[in-house]
PDB file of C-alpha atoms in Angstrom:
ATOM      1  CA  MET N  86      60.872  56.926 -48.750  1.00  0.00           C
ATOM      2  CA  GLN N  87      59.528  55.963 -52.150  1.00  0.00           C
ATOM      3  CA  MET N  88      57.774  58.836 -53.864  1.00  0.00           C
ATOM      4  CA  ARG N  89      55.583  59.070 -56.936  1.00  0.00           C
ATOM      5  CA  GLU N  90      54.786  62.129 -59.014  1.00  0.00           C
ATOM      6  CA  LEU N  91      51.105  63.044 -59.176  1.00  0.00           C
ATOM      7  CA  GLU N  92      49.420  65.743 -61.214  1.00  0.00           C
ATOM      8  CA  VAL N  93      47.938  68.786 -59.525  1.00  0.00           C
ATOM      9  CA  VAL N  94      44.308  69.240 -60.613  1.00  0.00           C
ATOM     10  CA  GLU N  95      43.250  72.224 -58.475  1.00  0.00           C
ATOM     11  CA  VAL N  96      44.829  74.885 -56.241  1.00  0.00           C
ATOM     12  CA  THR N  97      42.830  77.230 -54.002  1.00  0.00           C
ATOM     13  CA  HIS N  98      44.390  80.163 -52.132  1.00  0.00           C
ATOM     14  CA  TYR N  99      42.299  81.257 -49.142  1.00  0.00           C
ATOM     15  CA  THR N 100      44.549  83.968 -47.700  1.00  0.00           C
ATOM     16  CA  ASP N 101      48.053  85.250 -48.318  1.00  0.00           C
ATOM     17  CA  LYS N 102      49.241  82.432 -46.031  1.00  0.00           C
ATOM     18  CA  LEU N 103      46.890  79.496 -46.589  1.00  0.00           C
ATOM     19  CA  PHE N 104      46.144  77.320 -49.608  1.00  0.00           C
ATOM     20  CA  ARG N 105      44.866  73.891 -50.616  1.00  0.00           C
ATOM     21  CA  ILE N 106      46.208  71.506 -53.270  1.00  0.00           C
ATOM     22  CA  LYS N 107      44.127  68.790 -54.906  1.00  0.00           C
ATOM     23  CA  LEU N 108      45.859  65.983 -56.839  1.00  0.00           C
ATOM     24  CA  GLU N 109      44.919  63.094 -59.031  1.00  0.00           C
ATOM     25  CA  ARG N 110      44.632  59.843 -57.067  1.00  0.00           C
ATOM     26  CA  PRO N 111      45.915  56.602 -58.569  1.00  0.00           C
ATOM     27  CA  ARG N 112      43.542  53.704 -57.988  1.00  0.00           C
ATOM     28  CA  ASP N 113      46.197  51.793 -56.064  1.00  0.00           C
ATOM     29  CA  TYR N 114      47.017  54.614 -53.628  1.00  0.00           C
ATOM     30  CA  ARG N 115      45.793  53.759 -50.121  1.00  0.00           C
ATOM     31  CA  PHE N 116      45.764  55.605 -46.812  1.00  0.00           C
ATOM     32  CA  ILE N 117      43.769  55.670 -43.585  1.00  0.00           C
ATOM     33  CA  ALA N 118      41.804  58.755 -42.515  1.00  0.00           C
ATOM     34  CA  GLY N 119      43.977  60.858 -40.211  1.00  0.00           C
ATOM     35  CA  GLU N 120      47.326  59.792 -41.656  1.00  0.00           C
ATOM     36  CA  PHE N 121      50.046  61.953 -43.233  1.00  0.00           C
ATOM     37  CA  THR N 122      52.669  61.418 -45.887  1.00  0.00           C
ATOM     38  CA  MET N 123      55.709  63.242 -47.246  1.00  0.00           C
ATOM     39  CA  ILE N 124      55.321  65.641 -50.157  1.00  0.00           C
ATOM     40  CA  GLY N 125      57.878  67.673 -52.092  1.00  0.00           C
ATOM     41  CA  LEU N 126      58.974  69.151 -55.378  1.00  0.00           C
ATOM     42  CA  GLU N 127      61.872  68.166 -57.617  1.00  0.00           C
ATOM     43  CA  ASP N 128      64.285  70.662 -56.075  1.00  0.00           C
ATOM     44  CA  THR N 129      62.993  70.885 -52.478  1.00  0.00           C
ATOM     45  CA  PRO N 130      63.154  68.825 -49.304  1.00  0.00           C
ATOM     46  CA  SER N 131      60.077  66.747 -48.479  1.00  0.00           C
ATOM     47  CA  ARG N 132      57.848  67.556 -45.529  1.00  0.00           C
ATOM     48  CA  ALA N 133      55.049  65.785 -43.644  1.00  0.00           C
ATOM     49  CA  TYR N 134      51.519  66.761 -44.656  1.00  0.00           C
ATOM     50  CA  SER N 135      48.268  65.279 -43.385  1.00  0.00           C
ATOM     51  CA  PHE N 136      45.676  64.308 -45.953  1.00  0.00           C
ATOM     52  CA  THR N 137      42.509  66.376 -45.927  1.00  0.00           C
ATOM     53  CA  SER N 138      40.890  64.056 -48.442  1.00  0.00           C
ATOM     54  CA  GLY N 139      38.962  61.042 -47.214  1.00  0.00           C
ATOM     55  CA  PRO N 140      40.105  57.466 -47.806  1.00  0.00           C
ATOM     56  CA  TYR N 141      37.292  56.874 -50.308  1.00  0.00           C
ATOM     57  CA  ASP N 142      37.661  60.135 -52.261  1.00  0.00           C
ATOM     58  CA  ASP N 143      38.852  59.939 -55.864  1.00  0.00           C
ATOM     59  CA  PHE N 144      41.444  62.674 -55.234  1.00  0.00           C
ATOM     60  CA  LEU N 145      44.247  63.473 -52.774  1.00  0.00           C
ATOM     61  CA  GLU N 146      44.135  66.812 -50.977  1.00  0.00           C
ATOM     62  CA  PHE N 147      46.561  68.725 -48.743  1.00  0.00           C
ATOM     63  CA  TYR N 148      46.232  71.987 -46.809  1.00  0.00           C
ATOM     64  CA  SER N 149      49.297  74.187 -46.402  1.00  0.00           C
ATOM     65  CA  ILE N 150      50.583  77.330 -44.801  1.00  0.00           C
ATOM     66  CA  LYS N 151      53.057  79.542 -46.675  1.00  0.00           C
ATOM     67  CA  VAL N 152      56.188  79.849 -44.564  1.00  0.00           C
ATOM     68  CA  PRO N 153      58.386  82.843 -45.458  1.00  0.00           C
ATOM     69  CA  ASN N 154      61.613  81.532 -47.021  1.00  0.00           C
ATOM     70  CA  GLY N 155      60.522  77.955 -46.330  1.00  0.00           C
ATOM     71  CA  PRO N 156      62.540  75.486 -48.428  1.00  0.00           C
ATOM     72  CA  LEU N 157      59.313  73.769 -49.574  1.00  0.00           C
ATOM     73  CA  THR N 158      56.382  76.148 -49.186  1.00  0.00           C
ATOM     74  CA  SER N 159      58.151  79.157 -50.700  1.00  0.00           C
ATOM     75  CA  LYS N 160      58.050  77.189 -53.974  1.00  0.00           C
ATOM     76  CA  LEU N 161      54.975  75.050 -53.355  1.00  0.00           C
ATOM     77  CA  LYS N 162      52.780  78.169 -53.086  1.00  0.00           C
ATOM     78  CA  TYR N 163      53.363  78.834 -56.790  1.00  0.00           C
ATOM     79  CA  ILE N 164      52.297  75.378 -57.975  1.00  0.00           C
ATOM     80  CA  GLU N 165      49.537  75.302 -60.597  1.00  0.00           C
ATOM     81  CA  PRO N 166      47.205  72.693 -62.099  1.00  0.00           C
ATOM     82  CA  GLY N 167      49.037  70.461 -64.530  1.00  0.00           C
ATOM     83  CA  LYS N 168      52.271  70.502 -62.519  1.00  0.00           C
ATOM     84  CA  LEU N 169      53.604  67.451 -60.676  1.00  0.00           C
ATOM     85  CA  LEU N 170      53.965  66.984 -56.929  1.00  0.00           C
ATOM     86  CA  LYS N 171      56.005  64.232 -55.315  1.00  0.00           C
ATOM     87  CA  VAL N 172      53.952  62.215 -52.812  1.00  0.00           C
ATOM     88  CA  GLY N 173      55.232  59.534 -50.457  1.00  0.00           C
ATOM     89  CA  GLU N 174      53.876  56.025 -50.941  1.00  0.00           C
ATOM     90  CA  LYS N 175      53.800  54.975 -47.279  1.00  0.00           C
ATOM     91  CA  PRO N 176      51.349  57.105 -45.268  1.00  0.00           C
ATOM     92  CA  THR N 177      51.542  56.860 -41.491  1.00  0.00           C
ATOM     93  CA  GLY N 178      50.448  58.739 -38.365  1.00  0.00           C
ATOM     94  CA  THR N 179      48.932  58.447 -34.915  1.00  0.00           C
ATOM     95  CA  LEU N 180      45.627  60.275 -35.515  1.00  0.00           C
ATOM     96  CA  ILE N 181      43.671  57.256 -36.691  1.00  0.00           C
ATOM     97  CA  THR N 182      40.678  55.856 -34.864  1.00  0.00           C
ATOM     98  CA  ALA N 183      42.378  52.444 -34.571  1.00  0.00           C
ATOM     99  CA  ASN N 184      44.675  54.059 -31.985  1.00  0.00           C
ATOM    100  CA  LEU N 185      41.759  55.154 -29.789  1.00  0.00           C
ATOM    101  CA  GLU N 186      39.396  53.276 -27.559  1.00  0.00           C
ATOM    102  CA  LEU N 187      36.150  53.644 -29.478  1.00  0.00           C
ATOM    103  CA  GLY N 188      32.769  54.893 -28.335  1.00  0.00           C
ATOM    104  CA  GLY N 189      31.606  57.907 -26.383  1.00  0.00           C
ATOM    105  CA  HIS N 190      32.323  61.536 -27.253  1.00  0.00           C
ATOM    106  CA  LEU N 191      35.211  62.249 -29.647  1.00  0.00           C
ATOM    107  CA  TRP N 192      36.892  65.666 -29.380  1.00  0.00           C
ATOM    108  CA  LEU N 193      39.004  66.857 -32.319  1.00  0.00           C
ATOM    109  CA  MET N 194      41.242  69.690 -31.068  1.00  0.00           C
ATOM    110  CA  ALA N 195      43.155  71.729 -33.678  1.00  0.00           C
ATOM    111  CA  THR N 196      44.996  74.970 -34.253  1.00  0.00           C
ATOM    112  CA  GLY N 197      45.771  76.401 -37.687  1.00  0.00           C
ATOM    113  CA  THR N 198      46.561  73.836 -40.382  1.00  0.00           C
ATOM    114  CA  GLY N 199      46.328  71.169 -37.693  1.00  0.00           C
ATOM    115  CA  ILE N 200      42.692  70.854 -38.768  1.00  0.00           C
ATOM    116  CA  ALA N 201      43.882  68.836 -41.788  1.00  0.00           C
ATOM    117  CA  PRO N 202      43.800  65.259 -40.417  1.00  0.00           C
ATOM    118  CA  PHE N 203      40.415  65.915 -38.844  1.00  0.00           C
ATOM    119  CA  ILE N 204      38.943  66.922 -42.210  1.00  0.00           C
ATOM    120  CA  SER N 205      40.095  63.555 -43.514  1.00  0.00           C
ATOM    121  CA  LEU N 206      38.519  61.762 -40.560  1.00  0.00           C
ATOM    122  CA  LEU N 207      35.241  63.606 -41.076  1.00  0.00           C
ATOM    123  CA  ARG N 208      35.251  62.625 -44.759  1.00  0.00           C
ATOM    124  CA  ASP N 209      35.304  58.979 -43.692  1.00  0.00           C
ATOM    125  CA  PRO N 210      31.789  57.635 -42.943  1.00  0.00           C
ATOM    126  CA  ASP N 211      33.276  55.048 -40.578  1.00  0.00           C
ATOM    127  CA  THR N 212      34.331  57.771 -38.117  1.00  0.00           C
ATOM    128  CA  TYR N 213      30.718  58.668 -37.380  1.00  0.00           C
ATOM    129  CA  ASN N 214      29.860  55.025 -36.678  1.00  0.00           C
ATOM    130  CA  GLN N 215      32.604  54.648 -34.075  1.00  0.00           C
ATOM    131  CA  PHE N 216      31.544  57.398 -31.670  1.00  0.00           C
ATOM    132  CA  ASP N 217      28.267  58.631 -30.177  1.00  0.00           C
ATOM    133  CA  LYS N 218      29.135  62.312 -30.644  1.00  0.00           C
ATOM    134  CA  ILE N 219      31.916  64.347 -32.270  1.00  0.00           C
ATOM    135  CA  THR N 220      32.998  67.881 -31.359  1.00  0.00           C
ATOM    136  CA  VAL N 221      35.503  69.852 -33.449  1.00  0.00           C
ATOM    137  CA  CYS N 222      37.388  72.728 -31.789  1.00  0.00           C
ATOM    138  CA  TRP N 223      39.508  74.796 -34.197  1.00  0.00           C
ATOM    139  CA  THR N 224      41.539  77.831 -33.091  1.00  0.00           C
ATOM    140  CA  VAL N 225      42.986  80.286 -35.641  1.00  0.00           C
ATOM    141  CA  PRO N 226      44.448  83.820 -35.421  1.00  0.00           C
ATOM    142  CA  LYS N 227      41.961  85.605 -37.704  1.00  0.00           C
ATOM    143  CA  ILE N 228      38.458  84.979 -39.015  1.00  0.00           C
ATOM    144  CA  ARG N 229      39.654  84.634 -42.606  1.00  0.00           C
ATOM    145  CA  ASP N 230      41.825  81.694 -41.514  1.00  0.00           C
ATOM    146  CA  LEU N 231      38.610  79.662 -41.169  1.00  0.00           C
ATOM    147  CA  ARG N 232      37.689  80.055 -44.859  1.00  0.00           C
ATOM    148  CA  SER N 233      39.098  76.753 -46.057  1.00  0.00           C
ATOM    149  CA  TYR N 234      36.920  74.312 -44.153  1.00  0.00           C
ATOM    150  CA  ASN N 235      34.446  76.410 -42.155  1.00  0.00           C
ATOM    151  CA  ASP N 236      31.495  75.661 -44.455  1.00  0.00           C
ATOM    152  CA  PHE N 237      32.364  71.968 -44.552  1.00  0.00           C
ATOM    153  CA  LEU N 238      32.523  71.755 -40.761  1.00  0.00           C
ATOM    154  CA  GLU N 239      29.249  73.619 -40.336  1.00  0.00           C
ATOM    155  CA  GLU N 240      27.554  71.076 -42.600  1.00  0.00           C
ATOM    156  CA  CYS N 241      29.037  68.001 -40.905  1.00  0.00           C
ATOM    157  CA  GLU N 242      27.134  66.029 -38.300  1.00  0.00           C
ATOM    158  CA  VAL N 243      29.351  67.386 -35.539  1.00  0.00           C
ATOM    159  CA  GLU N 244      29.335  70.075 -32.895  1.00  0.00           C
ATOM    160  CA  TYR N 245      31.649  72.717 -34.347  1.00  0.00           C
ATOM    161  CA  PHE N 246      33.350  75.241 -32.059  1.00  0.00           C
ATOM    162  CA  PRO N 247      35.741  77.635 -33.870  1.00  0.00           C
ATOM    163  CA  THR N 248      37.724  80.198 -31.902  1.00  0.00           C
ATOM    164  CA  VAL N 249      39.697  83.241 -33.095  1.00  0.00           C
ATOM    165  CA  THR N 250      42.540  84.788 -31.096  1.00  0.00           C
ATOM    166  CA  ARG N 251      43.375  88.114 -32.771  1.00  0.00           C
ATOM    167  CA  GLU N 252      39.990  89.539 -33.831  1.00  0.00           C
ATOM    168  CA  ASP N 253      36.577  90.006 -32.287  1.00  0.00           C
ATOM    169  CA  PHE N 254      34.565  86.834 -32.779  1.00  0.00           C
ATOM    170  CA  LYS N 255      31.705  84.981 -31.143  1.00  0.00           C
ATOM    171  CA  ASN N 256      34.284  82.683 -29.508  1.00  0.00           C
ATOM    172  CA  LYS N 257      37.367  84.858 -28.905  1.00  0.00           C
ATOM    173  CA  GLY N 258      40.517  83.328 -27.434  1.00  0.00           C
ATOM    174  CA  ARG N 259      42.470  80.088 -27.380  1.00  0.00           C
ATOM    175  CA  ILE N 260      40.473  76.923 -26.824  1.00  0.00           C
ATOM    176  CA  THR N 261      42.258  76.531 -23.472  1.00  0.00           C
ATOM    177  CA  LYS N 262      40.420  79.647 -22.284  1.00  0.00           C
ATOM    178  CA  PHE N 263      37.105  77.873 -22.807  1.00  0.00           C
ATOM    179  CA  ILE N 264      38.411  74.725 -21.155  1.00  0.00           C
ATOM    180  CA  ASP N 265      39.418  76.844 -18.143  1.00  0.00           C
ATOM    181  CA  GLU N 266      35.886  78.291 -18.134  1.00  0.00           C
ATOM    182  CA  GLY N 267      34.298  74.848 -17.829  1.00  0.00           C
ATOM    183  CA  MET N 268      34.077  73.234 -21.270  1.00  0.00           C
ATOM    184  CA  TRP N 269      35.789  70.083 -20.005  1.00  0.00           C
ATOM    185  CA  ASP N 270      34.587  69.990 -16.422  1.00  0.00           C
ATOM    186  CA  ASN N 271      32.711  66.757 -17.026  1.00  0.00           C
ATOM    187  CA  ILE N 272      34.914  64.825 -19.441  1.00  0.00           C
ATOM    188  CA  THR N 273      36.340  61.495 -18.294  1.00  0.00           C
ATOM    189  CA  PRO N 274      38.505  58.776 -19.911  1.00  0.00           C
ATOM    190  CA  GLN N 275      35.506  56.473 -19.769  1.00  0.00           C
ATOM    191  CA  THR N 276      33.136  58.738 -21.702  1.00  0.00           C
ATOM    192  CA  ASP N 277      35.410  60.914 -23.875  1.00  0.00           C
ATOM    193  CA  LYS N 278      38.217  60.469 -26.409  1.00  0.00           C
ATOM    194  CA  VAL N 279      40.477  63.266 -27.688  1.00  0.00           C
ATOM    195  CA  MET N 280      42.666  63.848 -30.732  1.00  0.00           C
ATOM    196  CA  ILE N 281      45.111  66.795 -30.769  1.00  0.00           C
ATOM    197  CA  CYS N 282      46.852  68.448 -33.722  1.00  0.00           C
ATOM    198  CA  GLY N 283      48.342  71.914 -33.545  1.00  0.00           C
ATOM    199  CA  SER N 284      51.351  73.886 -32.425  1.00  0.00           C
ATOM    200  CA  MET N 285      53.652  72.182 -29.946  1.00  0.00           C
ATOM    201  CA  PRO N 286      52.652  74.539 -27.065  1.00  0.00           C
ATOM    202  CA  PHE N 287      48.982  73.821 -27.807  1.00  0.00           C
ATOM    203  CA  ASN N 288      49.549  70.058 -27.919  1.00  0.00           C
ATOM    204  CA  ASN N 289      51.481  70.174 -24.654  1.00  0.00           C
ATOM    205  CA  ASP N 290      48.842  72.298 -22.906  1.00  0.00           C
ATOM    206  CA  ILE N 291      45.996  69.995 -23.927  1.00  0.00           C
ATOM    207  CA  LYS N 292      48.016  66.890 -23.083  1.00  0.00           C
ATOM    208  CA  ALA N 293      48.756  68.227 -19.592  1.00  0.00           C
ATOM    209  CA  ILE N 294      45.055  68.869 -18.973  1.00  0.00           C
ATOM    210  CA  LEU N 295      44.134  65.362 -20.113  1.00  0.00           C
ATOM    211  CA  LEU N 296      46.828  63.610 -18.078  1.00  0.00           C
ATOM    212  CA  GLU N 297      45.630  65.457 -14.983  1.00  0.00           C
ATOM    213  CA  LYS N 298      42.149  64.092 -15.665  1.00  0.00           C
ATOM    214  CA  GLY N 299      43.464  60.519 -15.890  1.00  0.00           C
ATOM    215  CA  PHE N 300      43.588  60.098 -19.668  1.00  0.00           C
ATOM    216  CA  THR N 301      46.129  57.754 -21.269  1.00  0.00           C
ATOM    217  CA  GLU N 302      47.987  58.667 -24.470  1.00  0.00           C
ATOM    218  CA  ALA N 303      47.616  56.266 -27.374  1.00  0.00           C
ATOM    219  CA  THR N 304      50.597  54.743 -29.155  1.00  0.00           C
ATOM    220  CA  LYS N 305      50.765  52.627 -32.285  1.00  0.00           C
ATOM    221  CA  ARG N 306      51.035  49.587 -30.032  1.00  0.00           C
ATOM    222  CA  THR N 307      48.526  50.469 -27.333  1.00  0.00           C
ATOM    223  CA  PRO N 308      45.152  52.215 -27.775  1.00  0.00           C
ATOM    224  CA  GLY N 309      44.434  55.087 -25.386  1.00  0.00           C
ATOM    225  CA  ASN N 310      41.908  57.794 -24.548  1.00  0.00           C
ATOM    226  CA  PHE N 311      43.770  60.523 -26.459  1.00  0.00           C
ATOM    227  CA  ALA N 312      46.195  60.795 -29.360  1.00  0.00           C
ATOM    228  CA  GLN N 313      48.336  63.614 -30.720  1.00  0.00           C
ATOM    229  CA  GLU N 314      50.212  64.136 -33.971  1.00  0.00           C
ATOM    230  CA  LYS N 315      53.866  65.078 -33.621  1.00  0.00           C
ATOM    231  CA  ALA N 316      54.738  65.496 -37.312  1.00  0.00           C
ATOM    232  CA  PHE N 317      54.422  69.132 -38.363  1.00  0.00           C
ATOM    233  CA  VAL N 318      54.709  71.193 -41.526  1.00  0.00           C
ATOM    234  CA  GLY N 319      57.383  73.704 -40.651  1.00  0.00           C
ATOM    235  CA  THR N 320      58.776  74.817 -43.987  1.00  0.00           C
TER     236      THR N 320
END
C-alpha cells in the first residue's frame, strides 16, 4: 500500500493504555466516514486504524490502545507533535452507511477502541440525515476508559448508552446483558440497522443475536441490515 508521511500536531493520553493522535490533513486526502487505513512508523509494521476524524474535518485523527510489547504501539505511544506518521493512501472498510439499507433506527455497537469508526460517522452531518434515530452503545472495562469521547457522545444528537464491566457504574456489564434484559426485544430488520465494532467475541455474539432475528449482514457488494468491521488493531 502506498503511504505518505504526515506531521503529528497533537497527542492526548487518556489513560496508561489509551491515547489519541491528531495529524495534519493534506487537502487531497479523502476518506469516507467509518473507514480505516494503515498507519505505521519508519521502523514498525503497519496496522489498520479507523479514522475518528470526520470526512470534512481539516485534520486526521486516530484512537489507539497501547499493547504491551506491540511492534507498533510500543513505539507509537511515544510519538510527539512534530514527528511524522506514515498513513496509507487508500482507506477502506465495511462500516460506511453506503453498505446499509438506510432509514429507521441506527445502532452503533462498540467495545473499547472499536468506538473509533463511529466517532467518524457522528462527525459526518450526512449520517444524521440518513436515519430517524441513532443509538450508541459503548462497553469498556473501567470508567476512565470513556474519557476520550464521552463528552463528545453526550453532546451528539444521539441516544448514548455507555456500559462498564469492571467497576460500579450506572450501566454495569456487557451490552449483551442489557440485550438479554430486553433492550432489543422489539428491533426488526425493517425498522433497525446495526453496525458492530469490537472484540471478535463481542462481534460474534451480536452477529448471532441479529441473525436469529432475521437480519442480513452487509457486504461491499450487497447492502444489508447490519455491518461489522473485521480489521482490528492488535499490536
